Amino acid sequence: MPVLAFLRYVMAATCLGFAGLGGMPAFAQPVGIAESDVLVVNPERLFAETRLGKSMTAELQAERDRLITMNRTLESQLESEEKTLTELRAEISAEEFRDLADAFDAKVQQIRQDSERRARDLERNRSQAPITFLRVVEPVLADIMRDANAAVILDSRSVLLSAGVVDITSIAVARIDAEIGDELPGRPSSDGTDRANGSDDPAQPETEAPQ
């Protein structure tokens, strides 16, 4: 019987990347309060400190935890089935055992493929989250830029030396919390209304997270 170490591998791979979940790619894009031609913002802080960023991180962590739990359950089940099959070997014909063993191996391979696919989906969601976050909060940042009569907003992490520039990160955190809250626009809020248009009809659900 094949060693079931692949599930442990998938769980280990699932854990990778989450330590740096708050890390975000550098962007220099229009965003936006004391007047200044140049504003700077720290995208990592926006994602880490806003209610929306924290909510997105919590969702990804919950997905990861569910996936790890499911993989552990599957591993335990397969180990039990493997043990049962081994015990049957002395009681059934070689042909019957071979058929059962082939079926078990096919099941293991299918579970392996499904587990690896879920791990890839989770990693893709983790990588996409900061990009989605910036896309959602961009209108808030653009309003701040207009309020400051600024010409450009830079990623503060890419600015080596500066003088006379205004860091709007804290202001942006407060505005994002006030204007967006902790849920992505278009998702149903806790009362079942669509946050994007205030409809009483729940929005179409997004692709379901791995169960």
CSV table of C-alpha atoms in Angstrom, one decimal:
chain,number,residue,atom,x,y,z
A,1,MET,CA,0.0,0.0,0.0
A,2,PRO,CA,1.3,3.5,-0.7
A,3,VAL,CA,2.5,5.6,2.1
A,4,LEU,CA,0.0,8.3,2.9
A,5,ALA,CA,2.6,11.0,3.5
A,6,PHE,CA,1.3,13.1,0.6
A,7,LEU,CA,-1.5,14.4,2.8
A,8,ARG,CA,1.0,15.5,5.4
A,9,TYR,CA,2.9,17.2,2.5
A,10,VAL,CA,-0.3,19.0,1.4
A,11,MET,CA,-1.0,20.2,4.9
A,12,ALA,CA,2.6,21.5,5.2
A,13,ALA,CA,2.3,23.3,1.9
A,14,THR,CA,-1.0,24.7,3.0
A,15,CYS,CA,0.7,26.3,6.0
A,16,LEU,CA,3.3,27.9,3.8
A,17,GLY,CA,2.7,31.5,2.8
A,18,PHE,CA,0.4,32.4,5.7
A,19,ALA,CA,3.1,33.7,7.9
A,20,GLY,CA,3.5,36.5,5.4
A,21,LEU,CA,-0.1,37.0,4.7
A,22,GLY,CA,0.0,40.7,5.4
A,23,GLY,CA,2.7,41.2,2.8
A,24,MET,CA,1.5,43.0,-0.2
A,25,PRO,CA,3.0,43.8,-3.6
A,26,ALA,CA,4.2,47.4,-4.1
A,27,PHE,CA,1.8,49.6,-6.0
A,28,ALA,CA,2.2,53.2,-7.0
A,29,GLN,CA,-1.3,54.3,-7.9
A,30,PRO,CA,-3.7,57.2,-7.4
A,31,VAL,CA,-5.0,57.1,-3.8
A,32,GLY,CA,-5.4,60.0,-1.4
A,33,ILE,CA,-5.3,65.3,3.4
A,34,ALA,CA,-3.0,68.1,4.4
A,35,GLU,CA,-2.3,69.5,1.0
A,36,SER,CA,0.7,68.2,-0.8
A,37,ASP,CA,1.6,67.4,-4.3
A,38,VAL,CA,3.0,64.0,-3.2
A,39,LEU,CA,1.3,61.6,-0.8
A,40,VAL,CA,2.6,58.3,0.5
A,41,VAL,CA,0.7,55.3,1.8
A,42,ASN,CA,1.7,52.0,3.3
A,43,PRO,CA,-0.4,49.2,1.6
A,44,GLU,CA,0.8,46.6,4.2
A,45,ARG,CA,-0.6,48.7,7.0
A,46,LEU,CA,-3.9,49.3,5.2
A,47,PHE,CA,-4.4,45.6,4.8
A,48,ALA,CA,-3.3,44.8,8.3
A,49,GLU,CA,-5.1,47.6,10.2
A,50,THR,CA,-8.4,48.1,8.4
A,51,ARG,CA,-11.5,46.1,9.3
A,52,LEU,CA,-11.8,44.9,5.7
A,53,GLY,CA,-8.2,43.7,5.6
A,54,LYS,CA,-8.6,41.9,8.9
A,55,SER,CA,-11.8,40.3,7.8
A,56,MET,CA,-10.2,39.0,4.6
A,57,THR,CA,-7.3,37.6,6.5
A,58,ALA,CA,-9.6,35.9,9.0
A,59,GLU,CA,-11.5,34.3,6.1
A,60,LEU,CA,-8.3,33.0,4.6
A,61,GLN,CA,-7.2,31.6,7.9
A,62,ALA,CA,-10.5,29.9,8.4
A,63,GLU,CA,-10.2,28.3,4.9
A,64,ARG,CA,-6.8,27.1,5.8
A,65,ASP,CA,-7.9,25.6,9.1
A,66,ARG,CA,-10.8,23.8,7.4
A,67,LEU,CA,-8.5,22.4,4.7
A,68,ILE,CA,-6.0,21.1,7.3
A,69,THR,CA,-8.8,19.5,9.3
A,70,MET,CA,-10.3,17.8,6.2
A,71,ASN,CA,-6.9,16.5,5.2
A,72,ARG,CA,-6.2,15.1,8.6
A,73,THR,CA,-9.6,13.4,8.6
A,74,LEU,CA,-9.0,11.9,5.1
A,75,GLU,CA,-5.5,10.7,6.2
A,76,SER,CA,-7.0,8.9,9.2
A,77,GLN,CA,-9.7,7.3,7.1
A,78,LEU,CA,-7.3,6.1,4.5
A,79,GLU,CA,-4.9,4.7,7.1
A,80,SER,CA,-7.9,2.8,8.6
A,81,GLU,CA,-8.9,1.5,5.2
A,82,GLU,CA,-5.3,0.5,4.4
A,83,LYS,CA,-5.1,-1.5,7.6
A,84,THR,CA,-8.4,-3.2,7.0
A,85,LEU,CA,-7.3,-4.2,3.5
A,86,THR,CA,-4.0,-5.5,4.7
A,87,GLU,CA,-5.9,-7.7,7.2
A,88,LEU,CA,-8.1,-9.1,4.5
A,89,ARG,CA,-5.2,-10.2,2.4
A,90,ALA,CA,-5.0,-13.6,4.3
A,91,GLU,CA,-8.7,-14.2,4.0
A,92,ILE,CA,-9.4,-13.6,0.3
A,93,SER,CA,-7.9,-14.7,-3.0
A,94,ALA,CA,-5.0,-13.0,-4.6
A,95,GLU,CA,-7.3,-11.8,-7.5
A,96,GLU,CA,-9.8,-10.3,-5.1
A,97,PHE,CA,-7.1,-8.6,-3.1
A,98,ARG,CA,-5.6,-7.2,-6.2
A,99,ASP,CA,-8.9,-5.7,-7.3
A,100,LEU,CA,-9.5,-4.2,-3.8
A,101,ALA,CA,-5.9,-2.9,-3.7
A,102,ASP,CA,-6.3,-1.3,-7.2
A,103,ALA,CA,-9.5,0.4,-6.2
A,104,PHE,CA,-7.9,1.7,-3.0
A,105,ASP,CA,-4.9,3.0,-4.9
A,106,ALA,CA,-7.2,4.8,-7.3
A,107,LYS,CA,-9.1,6.4,-4.4
A,108,VAL,CA,-5.9,7.5,-2.8
A,109,GLN,CA,-4.7,9.2,-6.1
A,110,GLN,CA,-8.1,10.9,-6.5
A,111,ILE,CA,-8.0,12.3,-2.9
A,112,ARG,CA,-4.4,13.4,-3.5
A,113,GLN,CA,-5.4,15.3,-6.6
A,114,ASP,CA,-8.4,16.9,-4.9
A,115,SER,CA,-6.3,17.9,-1.9
A,116,GLU,CA,-3.6,19.4,-4.0
A,117,ARG,CA,-6.2,21.3,-6.0
A,118,ARG,CA,-7.7,22.8,-2.9
A,119,ALA,CA,-4.3,23.8,-1.6
A,120,ARG,CA,-3.6,25.5,-4.9
A,121,ASP,CA,-6.9,27.3,-4.8
A,122,LEU,CA,-6.2,28.5,-1.3
A,123,GLU,CA,-2.8,29.8,-2.2
A,124,ARG,CA,-4.3,31.6,-5.2
A,125,ASN,CA,-6.9,33.2,-2.9
A,126,ARG,CA,-4.2,34.2,-0.5
A,127,SER,CA,-2.1,35.8,-3.2
A,128,GLN,CA,-5.1,37.6,-4.7
A,129,ALA,CA,-6.5,39.0,-1.5
A,130,PRO,CA,-4.2,42.1,-1.2
A,131,ILE,CA,-4.8,42.9,-4.9
A,132,THR,CA,-8.6,42.6,-4.4
A,133,PHE,CA,-8.3,44.7,-1.3
A,134,LEU,CA,-6.5,47.6,-3.1
A,135,ARG,CA,-9.0,47.5,-5.9
A,136,VAL,CA,-11.8,47.8,-3.4
A,137,VAL,CA,-10.3,50.7,-1.4
A,138,GLU,CA,-8.9,52.6,-4.4
A,139,PRO,CA,-11.9,55.0,-4.6
A,140,VAL,CA,-11.4,56.0,-1.0
A,141,LEU,CA,-7.8,56.7,-1.6
A,142,ALA,CA,-8.6,58.7,-4.7
A,143,ASP,CA,-11.0,60.8,-2.7
A,144,ILE,CA,-8.2,61.5,-0.2
A,145,MET,CA,-5.9,62.5,-3.0
A,146,ARG,CA,-8.4,64.9,-4.4
A,147,ASP,CA,-8.9,66.4,-0.9
A,148,ALA,CA,-5.2,67.0,-0.6
A,149,ASN,CA,-4.9,68.4,-4.2
A,150,ALA,CA,-2.2,65.8,-4.7
A,151,ALA,CA,-0.7,64.8,-8.0
A,152,VAL,CA,0.5,61.4,-7.0
A,153,ILE,CA,0.5,58.8,-4.2
A,154,LEU,CA,3.5,56.6,-3.7
A,155,ASP,CA,4.1,53.4,-1.8
A,156,SER,CA,5.9,54.6,1.3
A,157,ARG,CA,8.0,51.4,1.4
A,158,SER,CA,9.6,52.4,-1.9
A,159,VAL,CA,10.5,56.0,-0.9
A,160,LEU,CA,14.1,56.1,0.3
A,161,LEU,CA,14.3,59.7,1.3
A,162,SER,CA,11.6,62.3,1.5
A,163,ALA,CA,10.8,65.9,2.6
A,164,GLY,CA,7.5,67.6,2.5
A,165,VAL,CA,5.5,64.6,1.7
A,166,VAL,CA,2.4,63.6,3.6
A,167,ASP,CA,1.8,60.0,4.8
A,168,ILE,CA,-2.0,59.4,4.6
A,169,THR,CA,-2.0,55.8,5.8
A,170,SER,CA,-3.7,56.5,9.2
A,171,ILE,CA,-6.3,58.7,7.5
A,172,ALA,CA,-6.9,56.1,4.9
A,173,VAL,CA,-7.4,53.4,7.5
A,174,ALA,CA,-10.1,55.5,9.2
A,175,ARG,CA,-11.9,56.3,6.0
A,176,ILE,CA,-11.8,52.8,4.7
A,177,ASP,CA,-13.3,51.6,8.0
A,178,ALA,CA,-16.0,54.3,7.9
A,179,GLU,CA,-16.9,53.9,4.2
A,180,ILE,CA,-16.4,50.2,3.5
A,181,GLY,CA,-16.4,48.4,6.8
A,182,ASP,CA,-15.4,44.8,7.1
A,183,GLU,CA,-17.2,43.2,4.1
A,184,LEU,CA,-16.3,43.2,0.4
A,185,PRO,CA,-18.9,45.3,-1.6
A,186,GLY,CA,-21.4,43.0,-3.3
A,187,ARG,CA,-21.4,40.4,-0.6
A,188,PRO,CA,-24.5,40.0,1.6
A,189,SER,CA,-24.2,41.8,4.9
A,190,SER,CA,-25.2,40.2,8.2
A,191,ASP,CA,-28.8,41.3,7.7
A,192,GLY,CA,-28.9,39.7,4.2
A,193,THR,CA,-28.8,42.9,2.2
A,194,ASP,CA,-26.5,43.6,-0.6
A,195,ARG,CA,-23.9,46.1,0.6
A,196,ALA,CA,-23.3,47.3,-3.0
A,197,ASN,CA,-26.9,48.5,-3.6
A,198,GLY,CA,-28.8,48.0,-0.4
A,199,SER,CA,-31.1,45.4,-1.9
A,200,ASP,CA,-33.0,43.0,0.3
A,201,ASP,CA,-32.1,40.2,-2.1
A,202,PRO,CA,-28.9,38.5,-1.1
A,203,ALA,CA,-26.1,38.8,-3.6
A,204,GLN,CA,-25.0,35.8,-5.6
A,205,PRO,CA,-22.5,33.9,-3.4
A,206,GLU,CA,-18.9,33.7,-4.5
A,207,THR,CA,-17.2,30.4,-5.2
A,208,GLU,CA,-17.5,28.3,-2.1
A,209,ALA,CA,-14.4,27.9,-0.1
A,210,PRO,CA,-13.0,24.4,0.2
A,211,GLN,CA,-14.9,22.3,2.6
